[in-house]
Structure formats: C-alpha cells, structure tokens
Tab-separated table of C-alpha atoms and ligand atoms in Angstrom:
chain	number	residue	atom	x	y	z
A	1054	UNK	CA	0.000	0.000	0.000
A	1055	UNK	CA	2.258	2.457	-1.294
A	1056	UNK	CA	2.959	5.823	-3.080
A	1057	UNK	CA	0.366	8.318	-2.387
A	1058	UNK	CA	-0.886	10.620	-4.940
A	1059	UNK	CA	-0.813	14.130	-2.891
A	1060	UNK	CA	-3.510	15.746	-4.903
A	1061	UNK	CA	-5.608	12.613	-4.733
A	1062	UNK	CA	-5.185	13.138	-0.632
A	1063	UNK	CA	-6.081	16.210	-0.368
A	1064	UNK	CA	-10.119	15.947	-1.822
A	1065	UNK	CA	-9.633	13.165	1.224
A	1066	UNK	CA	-8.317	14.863	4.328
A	1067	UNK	CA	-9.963	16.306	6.994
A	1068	UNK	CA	-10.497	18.903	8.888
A	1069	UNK	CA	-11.945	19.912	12.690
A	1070	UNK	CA	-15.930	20.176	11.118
A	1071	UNK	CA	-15.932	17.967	8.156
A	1072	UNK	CA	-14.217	15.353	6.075
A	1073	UNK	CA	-14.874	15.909	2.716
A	1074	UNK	CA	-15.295	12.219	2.114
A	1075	UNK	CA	-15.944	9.888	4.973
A	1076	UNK	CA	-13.409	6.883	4.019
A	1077	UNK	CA	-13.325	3.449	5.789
A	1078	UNK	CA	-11.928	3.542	9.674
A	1079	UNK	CA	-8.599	1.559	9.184
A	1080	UNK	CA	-5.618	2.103	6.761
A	1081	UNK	CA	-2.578	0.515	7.617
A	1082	UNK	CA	-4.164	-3.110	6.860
A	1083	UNK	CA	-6.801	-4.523	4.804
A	1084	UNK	CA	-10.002	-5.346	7.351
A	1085	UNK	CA	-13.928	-6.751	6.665
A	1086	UNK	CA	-16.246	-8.310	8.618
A	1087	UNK	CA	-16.369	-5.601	11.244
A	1088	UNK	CA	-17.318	-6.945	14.981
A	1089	UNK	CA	-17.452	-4.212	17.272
A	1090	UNK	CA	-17.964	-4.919	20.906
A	1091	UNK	CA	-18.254	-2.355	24.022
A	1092	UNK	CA	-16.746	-2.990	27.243
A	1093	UNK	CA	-16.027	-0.793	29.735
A	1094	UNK	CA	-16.476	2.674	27.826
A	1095	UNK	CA	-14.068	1.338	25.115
A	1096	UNK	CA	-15.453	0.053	21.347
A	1097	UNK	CA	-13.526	-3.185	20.890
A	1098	UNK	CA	-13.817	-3.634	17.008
A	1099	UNK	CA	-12.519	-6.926	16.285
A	1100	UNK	CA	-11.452	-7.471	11.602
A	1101	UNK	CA	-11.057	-10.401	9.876
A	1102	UNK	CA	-7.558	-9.603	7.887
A	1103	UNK	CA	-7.247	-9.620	3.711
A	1104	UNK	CA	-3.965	-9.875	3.209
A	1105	UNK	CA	-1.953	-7.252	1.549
A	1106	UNK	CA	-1.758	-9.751	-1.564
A	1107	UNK	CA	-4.529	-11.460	-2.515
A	1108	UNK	CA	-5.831	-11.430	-5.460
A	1109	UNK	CA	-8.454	-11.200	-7.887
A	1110	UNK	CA	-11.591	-12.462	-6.479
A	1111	UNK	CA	-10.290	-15.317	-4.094
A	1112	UNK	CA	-9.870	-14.068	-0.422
A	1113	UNK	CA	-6.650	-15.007	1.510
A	1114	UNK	CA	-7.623	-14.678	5.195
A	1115	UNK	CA	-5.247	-16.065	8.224
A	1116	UNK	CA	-5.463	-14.260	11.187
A	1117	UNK	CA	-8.021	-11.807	13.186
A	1118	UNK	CA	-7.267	-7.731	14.529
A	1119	UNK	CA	-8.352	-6.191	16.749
A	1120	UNK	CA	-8.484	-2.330	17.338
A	1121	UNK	CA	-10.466	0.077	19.623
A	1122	UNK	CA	-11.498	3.666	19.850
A	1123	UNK	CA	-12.750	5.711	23.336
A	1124	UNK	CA	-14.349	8.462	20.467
A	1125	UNK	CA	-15.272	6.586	17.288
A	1126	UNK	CA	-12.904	8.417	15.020
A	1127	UNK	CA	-9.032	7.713	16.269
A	1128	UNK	CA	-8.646	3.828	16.836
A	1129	UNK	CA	-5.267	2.401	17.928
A	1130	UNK	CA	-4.595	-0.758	16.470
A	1131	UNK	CA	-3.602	-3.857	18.788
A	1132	UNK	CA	-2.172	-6.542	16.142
A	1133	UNK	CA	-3.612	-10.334	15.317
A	1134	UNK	CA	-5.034	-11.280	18.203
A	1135	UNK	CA	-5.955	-14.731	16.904
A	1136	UNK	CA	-5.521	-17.095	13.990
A	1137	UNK	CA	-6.170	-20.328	12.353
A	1138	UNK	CA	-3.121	-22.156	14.475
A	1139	UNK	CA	-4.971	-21.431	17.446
A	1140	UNK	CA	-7.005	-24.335	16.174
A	1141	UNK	CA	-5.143	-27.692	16.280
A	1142	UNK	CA	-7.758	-29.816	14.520
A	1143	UNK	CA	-7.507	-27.450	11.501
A	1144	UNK	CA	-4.529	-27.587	9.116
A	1145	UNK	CA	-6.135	-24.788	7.094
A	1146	UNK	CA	-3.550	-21.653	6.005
A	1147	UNK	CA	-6.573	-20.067	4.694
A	1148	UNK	CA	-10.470	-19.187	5.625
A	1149	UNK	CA	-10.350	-17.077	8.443
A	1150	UNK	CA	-13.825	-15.486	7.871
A	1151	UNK	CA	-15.935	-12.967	9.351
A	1152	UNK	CA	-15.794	-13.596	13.736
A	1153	UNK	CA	-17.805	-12.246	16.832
A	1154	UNK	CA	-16.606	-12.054	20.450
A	1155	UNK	CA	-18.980	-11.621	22.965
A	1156	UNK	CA	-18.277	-11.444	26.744
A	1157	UNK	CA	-19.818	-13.558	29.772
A	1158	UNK	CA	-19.122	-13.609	33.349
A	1159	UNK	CA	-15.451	-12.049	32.599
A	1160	UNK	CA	-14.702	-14.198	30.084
A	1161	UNK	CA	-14.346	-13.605	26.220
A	1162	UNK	CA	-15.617	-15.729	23.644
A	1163	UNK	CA	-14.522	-15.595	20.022
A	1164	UNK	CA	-16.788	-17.428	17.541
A	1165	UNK	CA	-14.601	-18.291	14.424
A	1166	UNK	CA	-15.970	-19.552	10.921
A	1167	UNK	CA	-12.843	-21.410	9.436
A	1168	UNK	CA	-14.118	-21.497	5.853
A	1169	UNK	CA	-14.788	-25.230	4.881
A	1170	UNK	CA	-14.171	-26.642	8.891
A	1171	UNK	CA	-17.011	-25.196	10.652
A	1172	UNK	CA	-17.261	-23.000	13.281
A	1173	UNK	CA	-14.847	-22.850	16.489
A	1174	UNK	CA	-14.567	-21.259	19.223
A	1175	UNK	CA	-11.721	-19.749	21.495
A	1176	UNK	CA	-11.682	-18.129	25.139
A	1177	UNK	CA	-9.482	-15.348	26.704
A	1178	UNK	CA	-9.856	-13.552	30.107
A	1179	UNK	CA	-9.225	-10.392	28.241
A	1180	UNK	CA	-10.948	-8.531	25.391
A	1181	UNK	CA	-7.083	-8.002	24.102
A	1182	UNK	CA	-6.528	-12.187	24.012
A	1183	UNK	CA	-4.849	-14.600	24.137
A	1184	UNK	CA	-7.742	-16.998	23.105
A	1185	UNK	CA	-7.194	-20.051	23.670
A	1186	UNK	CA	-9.151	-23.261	21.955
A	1187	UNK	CA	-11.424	-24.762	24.841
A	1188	UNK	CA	-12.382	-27.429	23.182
A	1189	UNK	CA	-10.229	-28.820	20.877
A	1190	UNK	CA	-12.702	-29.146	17.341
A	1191	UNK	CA	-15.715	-27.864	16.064
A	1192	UNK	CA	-18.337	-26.213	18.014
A	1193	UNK	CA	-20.497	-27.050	14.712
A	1194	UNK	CA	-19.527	-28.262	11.508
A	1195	UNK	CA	-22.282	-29.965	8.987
A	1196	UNK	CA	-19.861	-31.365	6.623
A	1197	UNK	CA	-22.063	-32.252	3.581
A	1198	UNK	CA	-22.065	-28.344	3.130
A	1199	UNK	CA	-19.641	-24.816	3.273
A	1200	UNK	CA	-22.454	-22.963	4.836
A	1201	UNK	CA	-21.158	-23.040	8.290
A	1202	UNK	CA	-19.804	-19.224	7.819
A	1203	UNK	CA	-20.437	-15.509	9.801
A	1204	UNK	CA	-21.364	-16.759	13.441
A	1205	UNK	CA	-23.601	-14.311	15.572
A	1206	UNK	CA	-24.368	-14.788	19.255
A	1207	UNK	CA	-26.401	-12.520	21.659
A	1208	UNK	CA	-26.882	-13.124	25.296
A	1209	UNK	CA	-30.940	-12.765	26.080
A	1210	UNK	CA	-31.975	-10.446	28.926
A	1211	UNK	CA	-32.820	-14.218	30.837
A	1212	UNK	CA	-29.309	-15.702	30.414
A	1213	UNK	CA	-30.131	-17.734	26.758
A	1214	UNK	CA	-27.482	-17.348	24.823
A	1215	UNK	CA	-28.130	-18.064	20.509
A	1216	UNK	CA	-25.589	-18.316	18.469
A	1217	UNK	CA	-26.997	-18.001	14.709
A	1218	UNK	CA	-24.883	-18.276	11.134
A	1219	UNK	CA	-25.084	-19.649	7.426
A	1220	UNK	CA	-25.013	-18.447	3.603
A	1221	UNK	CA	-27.235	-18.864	1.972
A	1222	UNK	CA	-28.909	-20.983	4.613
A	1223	UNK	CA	-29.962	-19.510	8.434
A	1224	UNK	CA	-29.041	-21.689	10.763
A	1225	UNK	CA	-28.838	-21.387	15.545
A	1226	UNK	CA	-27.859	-22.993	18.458
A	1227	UNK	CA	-29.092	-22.466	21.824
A	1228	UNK	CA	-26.093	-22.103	23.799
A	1229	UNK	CA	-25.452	-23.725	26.525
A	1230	UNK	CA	-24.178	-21.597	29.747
A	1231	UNK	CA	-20.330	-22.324	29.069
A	1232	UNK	CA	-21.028	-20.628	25.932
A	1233	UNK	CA	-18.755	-23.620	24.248
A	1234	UNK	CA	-21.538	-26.497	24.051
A	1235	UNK	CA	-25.390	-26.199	23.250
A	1236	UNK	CA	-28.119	-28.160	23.627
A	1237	UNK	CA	-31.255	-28.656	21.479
A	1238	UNK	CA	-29.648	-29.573	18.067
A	1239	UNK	CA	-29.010	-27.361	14.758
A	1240	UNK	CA	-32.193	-25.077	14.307
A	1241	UNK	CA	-32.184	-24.468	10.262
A	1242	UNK	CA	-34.957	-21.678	8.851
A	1243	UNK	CA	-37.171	-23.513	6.539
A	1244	UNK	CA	-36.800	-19.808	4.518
A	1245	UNK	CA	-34.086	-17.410	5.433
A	1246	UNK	CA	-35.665	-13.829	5.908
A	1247	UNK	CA	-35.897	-12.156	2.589
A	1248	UNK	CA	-32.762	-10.053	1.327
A	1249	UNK	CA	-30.453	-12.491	3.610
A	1250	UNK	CA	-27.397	-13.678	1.908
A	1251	UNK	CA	-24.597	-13.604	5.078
A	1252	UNK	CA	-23.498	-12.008	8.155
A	1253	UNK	CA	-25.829	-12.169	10.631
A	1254	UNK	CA	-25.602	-9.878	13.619
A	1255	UNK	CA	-27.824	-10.451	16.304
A	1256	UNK	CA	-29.444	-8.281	18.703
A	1257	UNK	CA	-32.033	-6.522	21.058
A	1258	UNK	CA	-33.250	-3.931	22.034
A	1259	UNK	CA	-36.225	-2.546	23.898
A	1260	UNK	CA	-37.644	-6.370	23.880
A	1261	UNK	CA	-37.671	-6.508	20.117
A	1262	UNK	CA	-34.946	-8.857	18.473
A	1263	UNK	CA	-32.832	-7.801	15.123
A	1264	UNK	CA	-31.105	-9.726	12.774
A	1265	UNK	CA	-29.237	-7.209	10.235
A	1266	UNK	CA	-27.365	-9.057	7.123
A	1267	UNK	CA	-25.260	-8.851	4.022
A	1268	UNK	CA	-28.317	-8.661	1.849
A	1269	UNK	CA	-28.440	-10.644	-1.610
A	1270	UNK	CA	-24.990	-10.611	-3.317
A	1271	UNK	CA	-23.941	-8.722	-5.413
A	1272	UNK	CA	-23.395	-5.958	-4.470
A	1273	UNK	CA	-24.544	-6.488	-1.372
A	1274	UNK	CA	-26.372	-3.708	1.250
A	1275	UNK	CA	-26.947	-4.544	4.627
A	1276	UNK	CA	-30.872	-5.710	5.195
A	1277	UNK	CA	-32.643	-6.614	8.565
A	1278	UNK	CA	-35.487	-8.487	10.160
A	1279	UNK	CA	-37.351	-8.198	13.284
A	1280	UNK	CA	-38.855	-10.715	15.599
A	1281	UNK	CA	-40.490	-10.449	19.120
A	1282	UNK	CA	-38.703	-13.625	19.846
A	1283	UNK	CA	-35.403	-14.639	19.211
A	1284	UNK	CA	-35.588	-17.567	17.222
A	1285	UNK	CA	-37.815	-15.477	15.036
A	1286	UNK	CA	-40.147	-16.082	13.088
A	1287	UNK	CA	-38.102	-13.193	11.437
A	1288	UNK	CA	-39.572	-10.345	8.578
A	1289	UNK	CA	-37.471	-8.537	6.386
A	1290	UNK	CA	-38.146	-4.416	7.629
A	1291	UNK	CA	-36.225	-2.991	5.004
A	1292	UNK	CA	-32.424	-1.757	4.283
A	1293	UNK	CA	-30.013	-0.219	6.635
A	1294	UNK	CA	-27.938	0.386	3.568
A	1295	UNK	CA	-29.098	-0.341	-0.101
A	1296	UNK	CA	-26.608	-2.120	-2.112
A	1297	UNK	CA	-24.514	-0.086	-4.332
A	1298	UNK	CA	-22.144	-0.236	-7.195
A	1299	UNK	CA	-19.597	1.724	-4.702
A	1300	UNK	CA	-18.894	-1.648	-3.271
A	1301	UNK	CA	-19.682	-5.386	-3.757
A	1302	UNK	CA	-19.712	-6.801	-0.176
A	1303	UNK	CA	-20.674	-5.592	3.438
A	1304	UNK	CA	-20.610	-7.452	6.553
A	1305	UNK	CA	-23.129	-5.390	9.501
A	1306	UNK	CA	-21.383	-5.191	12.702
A	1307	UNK	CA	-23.889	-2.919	14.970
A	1308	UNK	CA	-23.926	-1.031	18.020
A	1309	UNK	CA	-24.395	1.661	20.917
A	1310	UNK	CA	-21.977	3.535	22.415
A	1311	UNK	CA	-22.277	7.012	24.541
A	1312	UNK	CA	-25.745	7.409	23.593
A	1313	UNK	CA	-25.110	7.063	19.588
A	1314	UNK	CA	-26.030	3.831	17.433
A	1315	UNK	CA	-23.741	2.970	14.532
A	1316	UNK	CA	-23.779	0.499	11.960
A	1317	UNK	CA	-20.410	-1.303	11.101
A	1318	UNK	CA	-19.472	-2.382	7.571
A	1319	UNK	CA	-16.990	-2.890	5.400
A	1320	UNK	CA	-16.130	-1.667	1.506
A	1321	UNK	CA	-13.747	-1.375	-1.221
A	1322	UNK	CA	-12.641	2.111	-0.807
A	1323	UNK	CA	-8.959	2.302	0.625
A	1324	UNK	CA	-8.521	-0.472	-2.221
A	1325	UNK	CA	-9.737	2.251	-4.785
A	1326	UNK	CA	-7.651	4.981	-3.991
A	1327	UNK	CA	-4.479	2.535	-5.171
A	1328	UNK	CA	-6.620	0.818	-8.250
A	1329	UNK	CA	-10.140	-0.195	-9.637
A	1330	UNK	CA	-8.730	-3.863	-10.060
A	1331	UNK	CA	-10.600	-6.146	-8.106
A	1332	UNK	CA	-8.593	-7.648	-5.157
A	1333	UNK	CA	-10.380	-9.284	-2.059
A	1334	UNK	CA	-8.786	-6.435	0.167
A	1335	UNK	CA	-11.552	-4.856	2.115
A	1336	UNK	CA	-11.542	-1.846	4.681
A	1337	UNK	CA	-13.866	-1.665	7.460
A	1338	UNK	CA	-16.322	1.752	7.465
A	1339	UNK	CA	-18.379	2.524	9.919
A	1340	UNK	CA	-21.882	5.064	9.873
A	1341	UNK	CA	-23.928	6.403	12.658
A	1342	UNK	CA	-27.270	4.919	12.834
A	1343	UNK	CA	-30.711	5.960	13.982
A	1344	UNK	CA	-33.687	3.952	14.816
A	1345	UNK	CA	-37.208	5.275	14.441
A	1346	UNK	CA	-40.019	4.949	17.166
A	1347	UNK	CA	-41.529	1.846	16.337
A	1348	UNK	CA	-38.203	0.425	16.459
A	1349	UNK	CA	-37.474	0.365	12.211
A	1350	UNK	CA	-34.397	1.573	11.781
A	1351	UNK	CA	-33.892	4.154	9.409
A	1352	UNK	CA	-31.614	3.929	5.892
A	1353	UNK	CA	-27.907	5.307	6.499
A	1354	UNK	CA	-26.354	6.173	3.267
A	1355	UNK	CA	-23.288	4.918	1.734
A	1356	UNK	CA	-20.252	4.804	3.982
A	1357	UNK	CA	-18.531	7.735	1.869
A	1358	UNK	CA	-21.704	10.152	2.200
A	1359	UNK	CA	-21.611	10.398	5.751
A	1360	UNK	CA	-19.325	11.937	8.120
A	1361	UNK	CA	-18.452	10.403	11.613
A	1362	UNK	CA	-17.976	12.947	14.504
A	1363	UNK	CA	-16.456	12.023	17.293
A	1364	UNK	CA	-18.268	11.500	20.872
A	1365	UNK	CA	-15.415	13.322	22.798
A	1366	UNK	CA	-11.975	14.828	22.433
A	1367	UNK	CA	-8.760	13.446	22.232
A	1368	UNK	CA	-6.493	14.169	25.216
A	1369	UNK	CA	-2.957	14.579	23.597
A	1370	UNK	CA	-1.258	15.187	26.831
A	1371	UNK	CA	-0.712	10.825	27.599
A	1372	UNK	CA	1.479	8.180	25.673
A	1373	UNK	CA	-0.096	8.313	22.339
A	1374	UNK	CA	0.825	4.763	20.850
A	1375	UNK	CA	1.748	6.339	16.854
A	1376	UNK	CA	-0.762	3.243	15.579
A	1377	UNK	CA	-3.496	5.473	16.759
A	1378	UNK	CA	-4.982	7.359	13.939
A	1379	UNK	CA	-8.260	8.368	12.033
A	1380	UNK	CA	-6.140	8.471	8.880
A	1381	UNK	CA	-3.049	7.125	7.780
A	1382	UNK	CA	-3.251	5.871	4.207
A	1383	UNK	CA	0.646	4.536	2.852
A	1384	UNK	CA	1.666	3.616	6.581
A	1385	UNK	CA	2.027	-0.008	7.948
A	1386	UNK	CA	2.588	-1.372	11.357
A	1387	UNK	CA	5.127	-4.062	13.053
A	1388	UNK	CA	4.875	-5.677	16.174
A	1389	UNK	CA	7.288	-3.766	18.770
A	1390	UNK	CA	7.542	-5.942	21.928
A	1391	UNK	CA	4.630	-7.619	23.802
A	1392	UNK	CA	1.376	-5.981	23.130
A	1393	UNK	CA	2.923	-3.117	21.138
A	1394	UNK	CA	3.689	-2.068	17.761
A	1395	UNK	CA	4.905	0.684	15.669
A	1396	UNK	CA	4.389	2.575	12.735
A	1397	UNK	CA	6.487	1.623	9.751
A	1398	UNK	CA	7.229	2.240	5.889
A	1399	UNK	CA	7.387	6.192	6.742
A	1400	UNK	CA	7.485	7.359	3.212
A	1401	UNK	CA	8.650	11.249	2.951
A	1402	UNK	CA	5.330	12.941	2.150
A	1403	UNK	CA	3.193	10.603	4.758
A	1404	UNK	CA	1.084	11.737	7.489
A	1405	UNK	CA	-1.073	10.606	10.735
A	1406	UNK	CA	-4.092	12.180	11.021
A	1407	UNK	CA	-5.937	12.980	14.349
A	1408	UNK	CA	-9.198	14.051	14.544
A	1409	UNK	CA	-10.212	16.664	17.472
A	1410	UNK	CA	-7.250	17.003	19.148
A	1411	UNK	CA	-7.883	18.894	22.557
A	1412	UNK	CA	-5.024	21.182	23.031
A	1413	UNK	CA	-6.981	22.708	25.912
A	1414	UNK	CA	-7.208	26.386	27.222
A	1415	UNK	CA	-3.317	27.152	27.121
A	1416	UNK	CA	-2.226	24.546	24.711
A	1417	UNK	CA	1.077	22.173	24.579
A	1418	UNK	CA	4.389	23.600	24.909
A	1419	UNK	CA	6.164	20.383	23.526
A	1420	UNK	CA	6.127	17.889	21.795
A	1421	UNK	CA	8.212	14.144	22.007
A	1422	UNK	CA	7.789	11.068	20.159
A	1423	UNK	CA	10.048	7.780	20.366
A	1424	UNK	CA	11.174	7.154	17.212
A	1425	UNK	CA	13.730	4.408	15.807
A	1426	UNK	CA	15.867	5.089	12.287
A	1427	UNK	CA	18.782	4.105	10.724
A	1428	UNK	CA	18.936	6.314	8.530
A	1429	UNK	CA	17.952	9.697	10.298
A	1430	UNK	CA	17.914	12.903	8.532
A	1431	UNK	CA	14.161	13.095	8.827
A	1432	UNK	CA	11.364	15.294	10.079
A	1433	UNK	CA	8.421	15.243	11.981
A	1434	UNK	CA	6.071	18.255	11.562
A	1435	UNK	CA	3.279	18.853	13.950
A	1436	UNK	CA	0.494	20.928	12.205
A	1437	UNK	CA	-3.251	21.639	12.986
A	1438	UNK	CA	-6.079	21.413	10.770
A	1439	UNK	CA	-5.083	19.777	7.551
A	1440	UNK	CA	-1.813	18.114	6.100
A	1441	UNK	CA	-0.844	21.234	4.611
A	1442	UNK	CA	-2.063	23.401	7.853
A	1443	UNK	CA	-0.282	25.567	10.268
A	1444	UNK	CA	3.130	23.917	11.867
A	1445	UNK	CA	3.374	24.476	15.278
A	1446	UNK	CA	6.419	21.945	15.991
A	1447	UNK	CA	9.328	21.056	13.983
A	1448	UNK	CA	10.989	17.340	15.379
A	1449	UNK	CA	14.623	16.617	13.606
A	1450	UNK	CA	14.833	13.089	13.676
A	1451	UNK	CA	18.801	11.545	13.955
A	1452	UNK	CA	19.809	8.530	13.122
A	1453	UNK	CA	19.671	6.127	16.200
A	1454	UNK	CA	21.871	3.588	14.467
A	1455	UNK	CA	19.437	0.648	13.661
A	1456	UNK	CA	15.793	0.657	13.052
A	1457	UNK	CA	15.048	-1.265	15.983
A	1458	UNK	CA	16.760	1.502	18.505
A	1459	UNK	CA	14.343	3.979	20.331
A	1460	UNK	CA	14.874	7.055	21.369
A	1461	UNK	CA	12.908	9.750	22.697
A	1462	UNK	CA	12.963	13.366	20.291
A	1463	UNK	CA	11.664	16.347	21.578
A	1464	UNK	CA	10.741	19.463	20.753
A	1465	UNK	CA	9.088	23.029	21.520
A	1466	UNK	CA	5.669	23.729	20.566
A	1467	UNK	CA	4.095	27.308	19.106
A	1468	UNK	CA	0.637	26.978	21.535
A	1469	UNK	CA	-2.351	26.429	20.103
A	1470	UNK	CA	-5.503	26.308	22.468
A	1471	UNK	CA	-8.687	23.949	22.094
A	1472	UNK	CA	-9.722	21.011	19.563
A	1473	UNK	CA	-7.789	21.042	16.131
A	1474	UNK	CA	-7.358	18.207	14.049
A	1475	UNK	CA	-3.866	17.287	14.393
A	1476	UNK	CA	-1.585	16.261	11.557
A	1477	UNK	CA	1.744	14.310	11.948
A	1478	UNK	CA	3.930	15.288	8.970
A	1479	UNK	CA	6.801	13.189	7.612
A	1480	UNK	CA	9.429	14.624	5.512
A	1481	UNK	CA	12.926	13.294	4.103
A	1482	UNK	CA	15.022	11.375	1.836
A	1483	UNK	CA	12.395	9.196	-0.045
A	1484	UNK	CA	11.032	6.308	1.531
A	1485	UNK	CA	11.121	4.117	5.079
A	1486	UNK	CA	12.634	7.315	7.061
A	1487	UNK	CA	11.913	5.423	10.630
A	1488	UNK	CA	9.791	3.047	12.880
A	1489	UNK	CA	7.254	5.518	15.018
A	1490	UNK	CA	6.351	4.104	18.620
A	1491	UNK	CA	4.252	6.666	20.628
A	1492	UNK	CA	4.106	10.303	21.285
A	1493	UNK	CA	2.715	12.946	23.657
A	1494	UNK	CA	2.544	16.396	24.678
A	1495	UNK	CA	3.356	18.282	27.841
A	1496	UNK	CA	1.710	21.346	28.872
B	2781	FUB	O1	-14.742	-12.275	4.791
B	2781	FUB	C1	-15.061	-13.543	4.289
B	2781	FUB	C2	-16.532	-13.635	4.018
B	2781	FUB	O2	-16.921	-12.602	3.130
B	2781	FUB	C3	-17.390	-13.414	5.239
B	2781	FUB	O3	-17.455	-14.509	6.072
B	2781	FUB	C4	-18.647	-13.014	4.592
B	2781	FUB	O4	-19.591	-12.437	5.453
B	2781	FUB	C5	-18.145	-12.047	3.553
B	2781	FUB	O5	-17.910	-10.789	4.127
C-alpha cells in the first residue's frame, strides 16, 4: 500500500468540522467483517484480515485484529489477536472469515468460521486475548455443506445465549451456559428472511430482536429483520444500507456507544484509492445509525456520504501509541515488543491524522515522540487542521543507528488552544525514514 498521490489526498483529508469524504476507519491493513464490541467505555472492534496480496476475487484470510477507539474516530490498532493455528484440529492456512466475540461472566468468547471446517470457538480472560481453543474441534460443523460461515451470538436479557450463522442458509444454536456447548440440536430456517445472503448480527433492544445481514450478493447492502422472539419467526423491515455499485460486499457489525447507534461495515474504498482492479482487500467503514419509534431503523447512506464525529476529544497530553490514527493511508505497522507495535514504511510525504485534538485552554508547549531510524535525517512536523495546515512543531529526527533503537525526540511547541485536528507530517530522503512508537505532549 504504497505511493500516495498528494492531490488525490487532499479531496480526502480532513479537517476539525468535516471530512470531505468519509473513508473506511482503518488504513494501515486490509479489514472486513467488522465486529465491534463495548466494554467498559471502550469500542472493541474486532477485523477479519485480507492480506496485503490477494488477489483477484479469491480471499486469503489467516489471522483476526483487533483495534479500539474511546471516540469513534481515532482507533489504535492492537495486532492479530488470533488465527487459524490457534485451532489444532484445523490444518487450514486459509479461511479465516468474518468472527464475533462476545463477553460472559469475565470471560471472552470468540466465535470463528474457518471457511470449509465449521465454526470454532476460542476463550481469553481479556478482550485483548490470548484466546485459547477450549475445546479442541468444532463447536459445529455440517460437513455435507460450506455454509457453516459468519457466526452471531447474543446473550438474552434471561441468560439464553443463541448463536446463529449460514449463507445462503440460516441456521442457531441455543447455547449452553459455558457458551462452548449447546443443547437442542441445529435449528435451520425452513426460509431465510428475505434479502439475507450472510453475516448475521444479532441483537435486542427494547424487547424486540434484530437480525441485520449482508443482503443478496452482489453488491450487497446490509438488510434486517425483526422478531419479538429470538428464534424469530423473522420479517425482512427494510435496508439499513441499499446495495450499491460503490462496493460489492458488506458485513453489519452494529452497536451503541455514549448514547449514539452505529452500523459497522466494510467496503472497497482504501482499495480504490491505489486501483479499480478487483482484489479481495476490504476496509472496514463505519456510519452512525438511527432507529425510528416503532423500532425500524432508518436507511444510512453509503459509507462515503456520511461523516463520523467524534463522541469526545482526544487528550494529547498521555502516551499516544503512533498506531493510533483516524487516517493514515501509505503507513504499515510491526509488532514492537509484547502488546505493542509501531508505525512503519514512513514514506517522505506521509502523514497521521488525528481528529479533534484537545489542546486545551493554554495549549502544549512540547512535543516528544520515540522514534527508531537508521537512517535519520528526517522530520516530523506537527500541524493543525489539515496536512498542509499551520506547523506548530518542527521534530529533527537523527539517526539512532538501527531501526530497531528507540529514542525519545523532543521538541518546543508554538501553543495552540482547544480542539484542532492534528496532523503528523513526515518529511525526508524518499522512503522508510523510521519506525514511530508513541508520542505525547506536555503542557
Ligand atoms: O470475509 C469472508 C466472508 O466474506 C465473510 O465470512 C462473509 O460475510 C463475507 O464478508
């Protein structure tokens, strides 16, 4: 994912009100199947992963992110936090589809569609992993059939959990307590609700049940039912998004945080900025969502049309781990120690974009960031409001010897008081300029 256009980026970036364009939610790696989850004020958004090369229309899936956000519209990115090795009964390198994680009594359960083995499942006392494989195989897997895909479980208000999946076909489970057995046998729907092609997502809310979907390929929108019970019967209410020609899948993901509903999804739109080839490299986009007062929920338009505004400011003055970003198309990231990572393939011309920055009433005086390069000779700029904006901090980077040697780079800042988009400039001699840990400010 390399070599930006400038004048392409500009009709993209963003500023403090408005983004011209809202584009999808993650850069730095190809993600689909969006499966956000809140715990504890945080939006845990957990990706399946195209890789960077696969091609054509075949997807090459291994391994599943995860990434979270405190304000919808800076997410910090957190790495694989599972993969198809974590399953010992599968030998698959490929088929790491579309997952949900769901937590119960303190414990987090990943439901995991490997593409042609069934569904598994895997366990962690933390939302950040590791999961581990309770079981050993299949939680279900009907072999005369690949429809075991896109799992979907809700907890009901009286302790049932239902774990429902399939495409073309709509299949559930009651769960059992454990949340890794179930009793009752493999309900299948006689007729799936109309529209539903894939991707279930599951929910409730004020005692009615949903059950949103990847609606009819292709292109796909994202369609839902309602029930008053949860094993339906379910009817088709309408779209949530039509399908478009902007993008052949989508994958609904859906939920409340701070008072807001979004809907989750996923497109081909970090893909186009590079091509119009087809490649099975997907970006996740997400949409606020609004429900009217009979419970319908009411159409969102395409991912691009609407704007995402964030549900509070962004405190600069903490350790700002550099993978946290609303935008920051060319970059990549490498693991940098245990539960950390870095920002790599700095390119001179590349930026990090952070949206409503909260310099507060006197604003920063400095500015540091922990930066590794063998090379050196490079710059960091710190300007507000767009790529091109004001600079209020110039940081000479040096070479530190190796790549993989941090060191802390400071400088002074010109003050700037209240919320500003930030933008973290890059400048030197062509491309890879440094690895970029964290940074922060200091009053
Ligand atoms: O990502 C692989 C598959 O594509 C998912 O399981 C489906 O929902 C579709 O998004």
């Amino acid at each position: 994912m390399k070599k930006i256009i400038p004048s392409l980026l500009l009709a993209f970036s963003f500023s403090a009100s408005a983004a011209v364009e809202q584009l999808p939610i993650i850069q730095t790696k190809y993600t689909a199947d969006p499966a956000p989850m809140v715990h504890n004020d945080t939006i845990f958004l957990y990706t399946s992963h195209d890789e960077d090369d696969a091609n054509g229309y075949g997807f090459k899936m291994q391994d599943w992110l995860l990434y979270t956000s405190t304000d919808m519209v800076n997410w910090t990115e957190h790495g694989p936090v599972a993969s198809l090795k974590d399953f010992k009964w599968c030998q698959r390198d490929n088929g790491a589809w579309a997952i949900q994680v769901i937590e119960r009594n303190g414990k987090f359960y990943m439901y995991c569609p490997l593409h042609g083995n069934g569904i598994g499942v895997l366990v962690s006392d933390s939302p950040y992993g590791p999961f581990k494989d309770p079981i050993g195989k299949p939680l279900v897997w009907q072999k005369e059939h690949w429809n075991d895909i896109d799992p979907t479980v809700m907890i009901d208000d009286d302790g049932q959990a239902y774990m429902y999946w399939g495409n073309p076909e709509l299949y559930y489970v009651k769960l059992n307590e454990d949340m890794i057995s179930y009793s009752g046998g493999i309900n299948k729907f006689d007729k799936a609700p109309l529209h539903y092609q894939e991707g279930p997502w599951l929910f409730k809310r004020d005692n009615r049940y949903y059950l949103a979907f990847a609606s009819t390929c292709c292109p796909e929108g994202i369609g839902y039912a309602m029930s008053d019970k949860p094993t339906g019967p379910w009817e088709t209410k309408g779209y949530i998004m039509r399908p478009t020609e902007r993008t052949r899948g989508n994958h609904p993901g859906i939920i409340e945080y701070k008072g807001k509903d979004y809907v989750f999804g996923h497109s081909y739109d970090v893909l186009r900025l590079l091509t119009p080839d087809h490649h099975e490299r997907r970006s996740v986009n997400a949409a606020e969502m609004k429900y009217n007062a009979d419970g319908t929920i009411q159409e969102v338009p395409y991912w691009k049309d609407v704007v995402l505004t964030s549900v509070k400011p962004f405190d600069p003055y903490q350790r700002v781990e550099a993978e946290t970003m609303a935008w920051g198309f060319g970059l990549k990231t490498i693991p940098n120690g245990v539960r950390n990572m870095s920002v790599t393939n700095v390119d001179n011309g590349e930026y990090i974009c952070l949206r409503d920055v909260d310099f507060g009433k006197k604003g920063a005086k400095k500015f540091s960031a922990s930066v590794a390069s063998k090379k050196g000779n490079a710059t960091i700029k710190v300007r507000i409001d767009s790529k091109d904006g004001k600079v209020i901090g110039e940081l000479p980077i040096s070479s530190t010897g190796s790549d993989d040697v941090y060191k802390l780079y400071t400088c002074k800042l010109e003050k700037v008081k209240g919320i500003h988009d930030l933008y973290l400039t890059f400048e030197g001699n062509g491309e890879g300029l440094f690895n970029f840990d964290y940074w922060s400010m200091k009053k």
